[in-house]
Amino acid sequence: MTASELTGPGAPTPGLAGRGPVPWHLLPDSSAVEPDGSLSIGGCHLDDLAAEFGTPLFVYDEEHLRSRAREAVAAFGDGVAYASKAFLCSAMARLVHEEGMCIDVATGGEMHVALSAGVPADRLVLHGNNKSTAELEMALSAGVGRIVVDSFDEIDRIEALVAAGQPAPQVLLRVTPGIEAHTHEYVQTGQDDSKFGFGLSSGAAHAALDRVAGSDAFDLLGIHVHIGSQVFVVDSFRKAVAPLAPTVNALALPEFSIGGGLGVAYVEGEESATISQWGAVMTTACREAGIEAHVTAEPGRSIAAAAAVTVYSVGTIKDLPGIRTYVSVDGGM
């Protein structure tokens, strides 16, 4: 497929047939139309990549990834973590580490990939609402920098491991603030009915904070909050600050993580704030609420998603006269 077919006049936007060309802001930063009409990314012709590696093929714009990683570090400072669930391989782990980011890992497998890529354990943040004893033991043995504690069961597991001789970890407690972000209900995580974190309104958060603060098995560094994914309304993030500010301020903890979830435009008509804009809004909101803790975050999708395209090959073409023409590709239905 040539770039003119992809983005030229009258070309359909994916999922919005007949609506016009794909807006350039939906493509990786280095996308360009070559003289022969083909699309290139980072100076590499997609037709050539498809011929060399086959399809379907993921193509990532390295400079786009590095640019967004640098933007995140500039917006939030040291400690900002790349949420590796957005996209992880050893090369990606090395890239974000080279750009000064920590890495948020949510499974033992993700932890293994990051460590195998040469990322120091103290630059990892372990997440997950169902961390196994084996995963926690792996993290403690390796010296993972932060563990985001998500449940009373997890508190029990860590206390047992420390009692058995593992070092006490530095932790943040994930608190559910009781707000509903402006996003799809399936990816909301900040409301009271959530499988993640300790509820603020139920009293669970304060009970967990009291227990962890009073236990020798933990070094309590701060509070973590995450309200959902694909959040386009930045004010939703700001709303999470108000209910948590009194607790953060009363405990005088050094860190406050606002998590991730900044929305990414995938189709025509979607617009999102930049990482810099998001960071400025959240830093201002936290300071206005009297929060003196270091404010950090965990962007993932906003770093990786728009940096990539998937290249397919057209196979069967089925023309139904007067109805529709179906074009089948090798990447699914």
mmCIF file of C-alpha atoms in Angstrom:
data_model
loop_
_atom_site.group_PDB
_atom_site.id
_atom_site.type_symbol
_atom_site.label_atom_id
_atom_site.label_comp_id
_atom_site.label_asym_id
_atom_site.label_seq_id
_atom_site.Cartn_x
_atom_site.Cartn_y
_atom_site.Cartn_z
ATOM 1 C CA MET A 1 0.000 0.000 0.000
ATOM 2 C CA THR A 2 1.356 3.410 -0.880
ATOM 3 C CA ALA A 3 1.182 6.422 1.382
ATOM 4 C CA SER A 4 -1.170 8.117 -1.063
ATOM 5 C CA GLU A 5 -3.563 5.206 -0.637
ATOM 6 C CA LEU A 6 -3.191 5.498 3.110
ATOM 7 C CA THR A 7 -3.356 9.250 3.557
ATOM 8 C CA GLY A 8 -4.255 10.765 0.221
ATOM 9 C CA PRO A 9 -7.457 12.590 -0.676
ATOM 10 C CA GLY A 10 -10.492 10.421 -0.233
ATOM 11 C CA ALA A 11 -8.645 7.605 1.551
ATOM 12 C CA PRO A 12 -10.651 6.153 4.439
ATOM 13 C CA THR A 13 -9.602 6.472 8.052
ATOM 14 C CA PRO A 14 -9.546 3.031 9.773
ATOM 15 C CA GLY A 15 -12.972 2.402 11.234
ATOM 16 C CA LEU A 16 -14.344 5.568 9.619
ATOM 17 C CA ALA A 17 -14.717 4.543 5.977
ATOM 18 C CA GLY A 18 -15.213 7.433 3.604
ATOM 19 C CA ARG A 19 -14.385 10.121 6.142
ATOM 20 C CA GLY A 20 -11.171 11.305 4.513
ATOM 21 C CA PRO A 21 -7.395 10.880 4.897
ATOM 22 C CA VAL A 22 -5.695 9.701 8.061
ATOM 23 C CA PRO A 23 -4.607 12.836 9.965
ATOM 24 C CA TRP A 24 -0.831 13.024 10.203
ATOM 25 C CA HIS A 25 -0.923 13.393 14.002
ATOM 26 C CA LEU A 26 -2.136 9.791 14.212
ATOM 27 C CA LEU A 27 1.079 8.546 12.580
ATOM 28 C CA PRO A 28 4.583 8.314 14.081
ATOM 29 C CA ASP A 29 6.550 11.572 14.160
ATOM 30 C CA SER A 30 8.978 10.644 11.386
ATOM 31 C CA SER A 31 6.325 9.451 8.917
ATOM 32 C CA ALA A 32 6.885 10.743 5.393
ATOM 33 C CA VAL A 33 5.649 10.197 1.861
ATOM 34 C CA GLU A 34 8.531 9.193 -0.380
ATOM 35 C CA PRO A 35 8.835 10.300 -4.036
ATOM 36 C CA ASP A 36 7.473 6.940 -5.188
ATOM 37 C CA GLY A 37 4.356 7.475 -3.077
ATOM 38 C CA SER A 38 5.248 4.928 -0.405
ATOM 39 C CA LEU A 39 5.148 5.594 3.317
ATOM 40 C CA SER A 40 8.381 5.662 5.300
ATOM 41 C CA ILE A 41 9.034 5.831 9.025
ATOM 42 C CA GLY A 42 12.432 6.870 10.311
ATOM 43 C CA GLY A 43 13.657 6.855 6.714
ATOM 44 C CA CYS A 44 12.702 3.193 6.271
ATOM 45 C CA HIS A 45 10.258 2.354 3.474
ATOM 46 C CA LEU A 46 7.446 0.202 4.816
ATOM 47 C CA ASP A 47 7.303 -1.753 1.559
ATOM 48 C CA ASP A 48 10.979 -2.676 1.998
ATOM 49 C CA LEU A 49 10.461 -3.673 5.640
ATOM 50 C CA ALA A 50 7.508 -5.861 4.684
ATOM 51 C CA ALA A 51 9.571 -7.557 1.972
ATOM 52 C CA GLU A 52 12.460 -8.199 4.376
ATOM 53 C CA PHE A 53 10.594 -9.263 7.518
ATOM 54 C CA GLY A 54 7.188 -10.371 6.243
ATOM 55 C CA THR A 55 3.788 -9.300 7.518
ATOM 56 C CA PRO A 56 2.021 -8.655 9.782
ATOM 57 C CA LEU A 57 4.798 -6.456 11.109
ATOM 58 C CA PHE A 58 4.974 -3.926 13.938
ATOM 59 C CA VAL A 59 7.097 -0.896 13.029
ATOM 60 C CA TYR A 60 8.121 1.513 15.794
ATOM 61 C CA ASP A 61 9.606 4.973 15.372
ATOM 62 C CA GLU A 62 12.576 4.986 17.764
ATOM 63 C CA GLU A 63 13.011 8.747 17.865
ATOM 64 C CA HIS A 64 9.280 9.174 18.574
ATOM 65 C CA LEU A 65 9.644 6.826 21.567
ATOM 66 C CA ARG A 66 12.738 8.625 22.830
ATOM 67 C CA SER A 67 11.109 12.022 22.409
ATOM 68 C CA ARG A 68 8.086 11.033 24.506
ATOM 69 C CA ALA A 69 10.299 9.445 27.162
ATOM 70 C CA ARG A 70 12.352 12.644 27.432
ATOM 71 C CA GLU A 71 9.137 14.651 27.622
ATOM 72 C CA ALA A 72 7.937 12.522 30.528
ATOM 73 C CA VAL A 73 11.202 12.983 32.435
ATOM 74 C CA ALA A 74 11.050 16.730 31.831
ATOM 75 C CA ALA A 75 7.430 16.876 33.018
ATOM 76 C CA PHE A 76 7.747 14.753 36.164
ATOM 77 C CA GLY A 77 11.443 14.436 36.957
ATOM 78 C CA ASP A 78 13.379 11.441 38.188
ATOM 79 C CA GLY A 79 11.192 8.523 39.191
ATOM 80 C CA VAL A 80 8.679 8.796 36.370
ATOM 81 C CA ALA A 81 8.084 5.244 35.160
ATOM 82 C CA TYR A 82 7.239 3.822 31.756
ATOM 83 C CA ALA A 83 4.193 1.553 32.091
ATOM 84 C CA SER A 84 5.571 -1.429 30.231
ATOM 85 C CA LYS A 85 2.171 -3.048 29.715
ATOM 86 C CA ALA A 86 1.805 -0.591 26.806
ATOM 87 C CA PHE A 87 4.637 -2.312 24.918
ATOM 88 C CA LEU A 88 7.605 -4.262 26.223
ATOM 89 C CA CYS A 89 10.559 -6.060 24.733
ATOM 90 C CA SER A 90 14.213 -5.956 25.727
ATOM 91 C CA ALA A 91 15.001 -3.152 23.269
ATOM 92 C CA MET A 92 12.130 -1.037 24.598
ATOM 93 C CA ALA A 93 13.232 -1.604 28.188
ATOM 94 C CA ARG A 94 16.756 -0.453 27.329
ATOM 95 C CA LEU A 95 15.447 2.563 25.410
ATOM 96 C CA VAL A 96 13.338 4.047 28.203
ATOM 97 C CA HIS A 97 16.069 3.296 30.749
ATOM 98 C CA GLU A 98 18.604 5.126 28.565
ATOM 99 C CA GLU A 99 16.237 8.111 28.480
ATOM 100 C CA GLY A 100 16.107 8.288 32.271
ATOM 101 C CA MET A 101 12.811 6.563 33.030
ATOM 102 C CA CYS A 102 12.030 3.886 35.585
ATOM 103 C CA ILE A 103 9.932 0.958 34.345
ATOM 104 C CA ASP A 104 6.586 -0.145 35.760
ATOM 105 C CA VAL A 105 6.298 -3.951 35.538
ATOM 106 C CA ALA A 106 3.141 -5.844 36.491
ATOM 107 C CA THR A 107 4.180 -9.495 36.266
ATOM 108 C CA GLY A 108 7.155 -11.697 36.924
ATOM 109 C CA GLY A 109 7.576 -12.039 33.168
ATOM 110 C CA GLU A 110 7.779 -8.281 32.619
ATOM 111 C CA MET A 111 10.225 -8.041 35.519
ATOM 112 C CA HIS A 112 12.379 -10.732 33.915
ATOM 113 C CA VAL A 113 12.420 -8.957 30.543
ATOM 114 C CA ALA A 114 13.467 -5.641 32.107
ATOM 115 C CA LEU A 115 16.183 -7.210 34.256
ATOM 116 C CA SER A 116 17.453 -9.294 31.330
ATOM 117 C CA ALA A 117 17.694 -6.098 29.263
ATOM 118 C CA GLY A 118 20.137 -4.709 31.814
ATOM 119 C CA VAL A 119 17.770 -2.354 33.635
ATOM 120 C CA PRO A 120 18.905 -2.084 37.281
ATOM 121 C CA ALA A 121 16.387 -3.573 39.706
ATOM 122 C CA ASP A 122 16.195 -0.343 41.680
ATOM 123 C CA ARG A 123 14.749 1.359 38.571
ATOM 124 C CA LEU A 124 11.739 -0.973 38.507
ATOM 125 C CA VAL A 125 8.293 -0.440 40.037
ATOM 126 C CA LEU A 126 6.282 -3.622 40.627
ATOM 127 C CA HIS A 127 2.530 -3.352 40.107
ATOM 128 C CA GLY A 128 -0.394 -5.773 39.989
ATOM 129 C CA ASN A 129 -3.504 -6.541 42.027
ATOM 130 C CA ASN A 130 -2.675 -10.237 42.376
ATOM 131 C CA LYS A 131 1.084 -10.469 42.892
ATOM 132 C CA SER A 132 2.013 -14.038 43.767
ATOM 133 C CA THR A 133 4.350 -14.925 46.597
ATOM 134 C CA ALA A 134 6.854 -16.091 43.972
ATOM 135 C CA GLU A 135 6.713 -12.733 42.142
ATOM 136 C CA LEU A 136 7.105 -10.801 45.378
ATOM 137 C CA GLU A 137 10.024 -12.989 46.422
ATOM 138 C CA MET A 138 11.641 -12.431 43.025
ATOM 139 C CA ALA A 139 11.231 -8.664 43.436
ATOM 140 C CA LEU A 140 12.607 -8.591 46.975
ATOM 141 C CA SER A 141 15.567 -10.808 46.097
ATOM 142 C CA ALA A 142 16.422 -8.670 43.071
ATOM 143 C CA GLY A 143 16.091 -5.395 44.969
ATOM 144 C CA VAL A 144 13.227 -3.896 42.979
ATOM 145 C CA GLY A 145 13.018 -0.188 43.754
ATOM 146 C CA ARG A 146 9.320 0.196 44.500
ATOM 147 C CA ILE A 147 6.398 -2.126 45.121
ATOM 148 C CA VAL A 148 2.908 -0.656 44.781
ATOM 149 C CA VAL A 149 0.941 -2.535 47.442
ATOM 150 C CA ASP A 150 -2.603 -3.306 46.341
ATOM 151 C CA SER A 151 -4.341 -5.455 48.989
ATOM 152 C CA PHE A 152 -4.297 -6.747 52.551
ATOM 153 C CA ASP A 153 -3.434 -10.192 51.152
ATOM 154 C CA GLU A 154 -0.333 -8.669 49.607
ATOM 155 C CA ILE A 155 0.599 -7.053 52.926
ATOM 156 C CA ASP A 156 0.381 -10.504 54.512
ATOM 157 C CA ARG A 157 2.595 -12.032 51.804
ATOM 158 C CA ILE A 158 5.285 -9.378 52.096
ATOM 159 C CA GLU A 159 5.340 -9.566 55.891
ATOM 160 C CA ALA A 160 5.787 -13.346 55.687
ATOM 161 C CA LEU A 161 8.639 -13.002 53.184
ATOM 162 C CA VAL A 162 10.415 -10.381 55.276
ATOM 163 C CA ALA A 163 9.972 -12.546 58.384
ATOM 164 C CA ALA A 164 11.656 -15.359 56.413
ATOM 165 C CA GLY A 165 14.706 -13.199 55.729
ATOM 166 C CA GLN A 166 13.913 -11.072 52.664
ATOM 167 C CA PRO A 167 14.741 -7.334 52.867
ATOM 168 C CA ALA A 168 11.929 -4.897 53.681
ATOM 169 C CA PRO A 169 10.840 -3.185 50.440
ATOM 170 C CA GLN A 170 10.144 0.442 49.703
ATOM 171 C CA VAL A 171 6.433 0.676 48.945
ATOM 172 C CA LEU A 172 3.635 2.942 47.843
ATOM 173 C CA LEU A 173 0.033 2.121 48.722
ATOM 174 C CA ARG A 174 -2.457 2.211 45.878
ATOM 175 C CA VAL A 175 -5.502 4.162 47.026
ATOM 176 C CA THR A 176 -8.832 4.234 45.209
ATOM 177 C CA PRO A 177 -10.087 7.830 45.500
ATOM 178 C CA GLY A 178 -13.741 7.137 44.665
ATOM 179 C CA ILE A 179 -14.032 9.119 41.437
ATOM 180 C CA GLU A 180 -15.125 8.013 37.973
ATOM 181 C CA ALA A 181 -12.876 9.128 35.140
ATOM 182 C CA HIS A 182 -14.306 10.235 31.801
ATOM 183 C CA THR A 183 -13.474 7.046 29.924
ATOM 184 C CA HIS A 184 -15.084 3.690 29.138
ATOM 185 C CA GLU A 185 -16.460 1.955 32.234
ATOM 186 C CA TYR A 186 -14.329 -1.131 31.540
ATOM 187 C CA VAL A 187 -11.088 0.843 31.991
ATOM 188 C CA GLN A 188 -12.143 2.980 34.947
ATOM 189 C CA THR A 189 -10.133 2.080 38.030
ATOM 190 C CA GLY A 190 -10.618 4.978 40.451
ATOM 191 C CA GLN A 191 -14.232 4.368 41.477
ATOM 192 C CA ASP A 192 -15.244 2.693 44.751
ATOM 193 C CA ASP A 193 -16.141 -0.560 42.966
ATOM 194 C CA SER A 194 -12.656 -1.462 41.752
ATOM 195 C CA LYS A 195 -10.492 -4.555 41.907
ATOM 196 C CA PHE A 196 -7.479 -2.288 42.409
ATOM 197 C CA GLY A 197 -6.188 -0.617 45.549
ATOM 198 C CA PHE A 198 -7.590 0.328 48.934
ATOM 199 C CA GLY A 199 -10.839 2.311 48.995
ATOM 200 C CA LEU A 200 -10.645 5.757 50.571
ATOM 201 C CA SER A 201 -14.314 6.178 51.461
ATOM 202 C CA SER A 202 -14.592 2.699 53.012
ATOM 203 C CA GLY A 203 -11.741 3.336 55.419
ATOM 204 C CA ALA A 204 -9.638 0.542 53.911
ATOM 205 C CA ALA A 205 -6.958 2.976 52.742
ATOM 206 C CA HIS A 206 -6.374 4.424 56.187
ATOM 207 C CA ALA A 207 -6.382 0.968 57.769
ATOM 208 C CA ALA A 208 -3.761 -0.193 55.265
ATOM 209 C CA LEU A 209 -1.652 2.925 55.758
ATOM 210 C CA ASP A 210 -1.726 2.476 59.541
ATOM 211 C CA ARG A 211 -0.725 -1.166 59.250
ATOM 212 C CA VAL A 212 2.119 -0.604 56.774
ATOM 213 C CA ALA A 213 3.444 2.468 58.596
ATOM 214 C CA GLY A 214 3.541 0.479 61.837
ATOM 215 C CA SER A 215 5.254 -2.588 60.369
ATOM 216 C CA ASP A 216 8.999 -3.194 60.175
ATOM 217 C CA ALA A 217 8.366 -5.158 56.964
ATOM 218 C CA PHE A 218 7.852 -1.996 54.908
ATOM 219 C CA ASP A 219 9.509 1.304 54.116
ATOM 220 C CA LEU A 220 6.456 3.419 53.271
ATOM 221 C CA LEU A 221 7.365 6.055 50.675
ATOM 222 C CA GLY A 222 4.055 7.327 49.453
ATOM 223 C CA ILE A 223 0.613 6.965 47.939
ATOM 224 C CA HIS A 224 -0.278 5.839 44.442
ATOM 225 C CA VAL A 225 -3.497 6.512 42.548
ATOM 226 C CA HIS A 226 -4.655 5.455 39.091
ATOM 227 C CA ILE A 227 -8.093 6.451 37.853
ATOM 228 C CA GLY A 228 -8.281 4.620 34.520
ATOM 229 C CA SER A 229 -7.001 4.285 30.972
ATOM 230 C CA GLN A 230 -7.671 6.321 27.833
ATOM 231 C CA VAL A 231 -8.617 9.390 29.904
ATOM 232 C CA PHE A 232 -8.885 12.384 27.574
ATOM 233 C CA VAL A 233 -10.302 14.863 30.092
ATOM 234 C CA VAL A 234 -7.264 16.011 32.072
ATOM 235 C CA ASP A 235 -9.544 17.502 34.726
ATOM 236 C CA SER A 236 -10.399 13.913 35.739
ATOM 237 C CA PHE A 237 -6.829 13.539 36.985
ATOM 238 C CA ARG A 238 -7.068 16.828 38.853
ATOM 239 C CA LYS A 239 -10.212 15.611 40.642
ATOM 240 C CA ALA A 240 -8.273 12.673 42.107
ATOM 241 C CA VAL A 241 -5.982 15.060 43.985
ATOM 242 C CA ALA A 242 -8.560 16.725 46.248
ATOM 243 C CA PRO A 243 -9.790 13.646 48.172
ATOM 244 C CA LEU A 244 -6.231 12.365 48.657
ATOM 245 C CA ALA A 245 -4.496 15.618 49.575
ATOM 246 C CA PRO A 246 -5.409 15.583 53.314
ATOM 247 C CA THR A 247 -3.997 12.060 53.710
ATOM 248 C CA VAL A 248 -0.864 12.750 51.668
ATOM 249 C CA ASN A 249 -0.224 15.952 53.613
ATOM 250 C CA ALA A 250 -0.939 14.457 57.034
ATOM 251 C CA LEU A 251 1.519 11.616 56.500
ATOM 252 C CA ALA A 252 4.202 13.898 55.019
ATOM 253 C CA LEU A 253 5.339 11.089 52.729
ATOM 254 C CA PRO A 254 7.988 11.910 50.116
ATOM 255 C CA GLU A 255 6.202 10.543 47.018
ATOM 256 C CA PHE A 256 2.807 10.867 45.391
ATOM 257 C CA SER A 257 2.224 8.978 42.139
ATOM 258 C CA ILE A 258 -0.728 9.930 39.967
ATOM 259 C CA GLY A 259 -0.323 6.742 37.909
ATOM 260 C CA GLY A 260 -0.975 6.804 34.188
ATOM 261 C CA GLY A 261 -3.924 6.622 31.812
ATOM 262 C CA LEU A 262 -3.485 9.726 29.650
ATOM 263 C CA GLY A 263 -5.546 9.148 26.509
ATOM 264 C CA VAL A 264 -4.079 8.659 23.045
ATOM 265 C CA ALA A 265 -5.792 9.562 19.795
ATOM 266 C CA TYR A 266 -6.315 6.516 17.576
ATOM 267 C CA VAL A 267 -8.896 7.782 15.079
ATOM 268 C CA GLU A 268 -9.919 10.995 13.381
ATOM 269 C CA GLY A 269 -11.665 13.391 15.765
ATOM 270 C CA GLU A 270 -9.796 12.304 18.890
ATOM 271 C CA GLU A 271 -7.446 14.774 20.547
ATOM 272 C CA SER A 272 -5.440 14.411 23.721
ATOM 273 C CA ALA A 273 -3.294 16.552 25.957
ATOM 274 C CA THR A 274 0.446 16.161 25.638
ATOM 275 C CA ILE A 275 2.517 14.608 28.405
ATOM 276 C CA SER A 276 3.901 18.081 29.140
ATOM 277 C CA GLN A 277 0.415 19.574 29.469
ATOM 278 C CA TRP A 278 -0.697 16.706 31.690
ATOM 279 C CA GLY A 279 2.354 17.122 33.898
ATOM 280 C CA ALA A 280 1.840 20.861 34.248
ATOM 281 C CA VAL A 281 -1.815 20.452 35.203
ATOM 282 C CA MET A 282 -1.082 17.783 37.794
ATOM 283 C CA THR A 283 1.910 19.535 39.326
ATOM 284 C CA THR A 284 -0.130 22.728 39.683
ATOM 285 C CA ALA A 285 -3.128 20.861 41.152
ATOM 286 C CA CYS A 286 -0.921 19.125 43.716
ATOM 287 C CA ARG A 287 0.806 22.332 44.765
ATOM 288 C CA GLU A 288 -2.536 24.140 45.068
ATOM 289 C CA ALA A 289 -3.701 21.290 47.337
ATOM 290 C CA GLY A 290 -0.658 21.796 49.544
ATOM 291 C CA ILE A 291 1.049 18.563 48.514
ATOM 292 C CA GLU A 292 4.796 18.943 48.959
ATOM 293 C CA ALA A 293 5.647 15.343 48.028
ATOM 294 C CA HIS A 294 7.471 14.640 44.782
ATOM 295 C CA VAL A 295 4.737 14.148 42.173
ATOM 296 C CA THR A 296 5.451 11.378 39.698
ATOM 297 C CA ALA A 297 3.550 9.354 37.108
ATOM 298 C CA GLU A 298 3.498 6.213 34.959
ATOM 299 C CA PRO A 299 2.785 7.036 31.300
ATOM 300 C CA GLY A 300 2.746 4.057 28.959
ATOM 301 C CA ARG A 301 0.281 4.298 26.108
ATOM 302 C CA SER A 302 1.069 8.007 25.642
ATOM 303 C CA ILE A 303 4.706 7.092 24.985
ATOM 304 C CA ALA A 304 4.340 3.990 22.841
ATOM 305 C CA ALA A 305 0.985 3.902 21.062
ATOM 306 C CA ALA A 306 1.345 6.591 18.412
ATOM 307 C CA ALA A 307 4.946 5.572 17.733
ATOM 308 C CA ALA A 308 3.864 2.429 15.905
ATOM 309 C CA VAL A 309 2.061 1.191 12.843
ATOM 310 C CA THR A 310 1.194 -2.365 11.868
ATOM 311 C CA VAL A 311 1.957 -3.363 8.293
ATOM 312 C CA TYR A 312 -0.329 -5.930 6.629
ATOM 313 C CA SER A 313 -0.435 -7.600 3.221
ATOM 314 C CA VAL A 314 -3.628 -7.728 1.204
ATOM 315 C CA GLY A 315 -4.715 -11.260 0.340
ATOM 316 C CA THR A 316 -8.205 -12.061 -0.876
ATOM 317 C CA ILE A 317 -10.358 -9.333 -2.427
ATOM 318 C CA LYS A 318 -14.050 -10.149 -2.594
ATOM 319 C CA ASP A 319 -16.301 -7.852 -4.604
ATOM 320 C CA LEU A 320 -20.041 -8.002 -3.899
ATOM 321 C CA PRO A 321 -21.461 -5.914 -6.777
ATOM 322 C CA GLY A 322 -23.706 -3.116 -5.597
ATOM 323 C CA ILE A 323 -23.061 -3.922 -1.936
ATOM 324 C CA ARG A 324 -19.429 -3.768 -0.805
ATOM 325 C CA THR A 325 -15.877 -4.848 -1.582
ATOM 326 C CA TYR A 326 -14.120 -6.824 1.155
ATOM 327 C CA VAL A 327 -10.316 -6.630 1.316
ATOM 328 C CA SER A 328 -8.747 -9.271 3.539
ATOM 329 C CA VAL A 329 -5.379 -8.728 5.213
ATOM 330 C CA ASP A 330 -3.103 -11.114 7.106
ATOM 331 C CA GLY A 331 -3.581 -9.529 10.517
ATOM 332 C CA GLY A 332 -7.013 -10.759 11.569
ATOM 333 C CA MET A 333 -10.597 -9.943 10.704
#
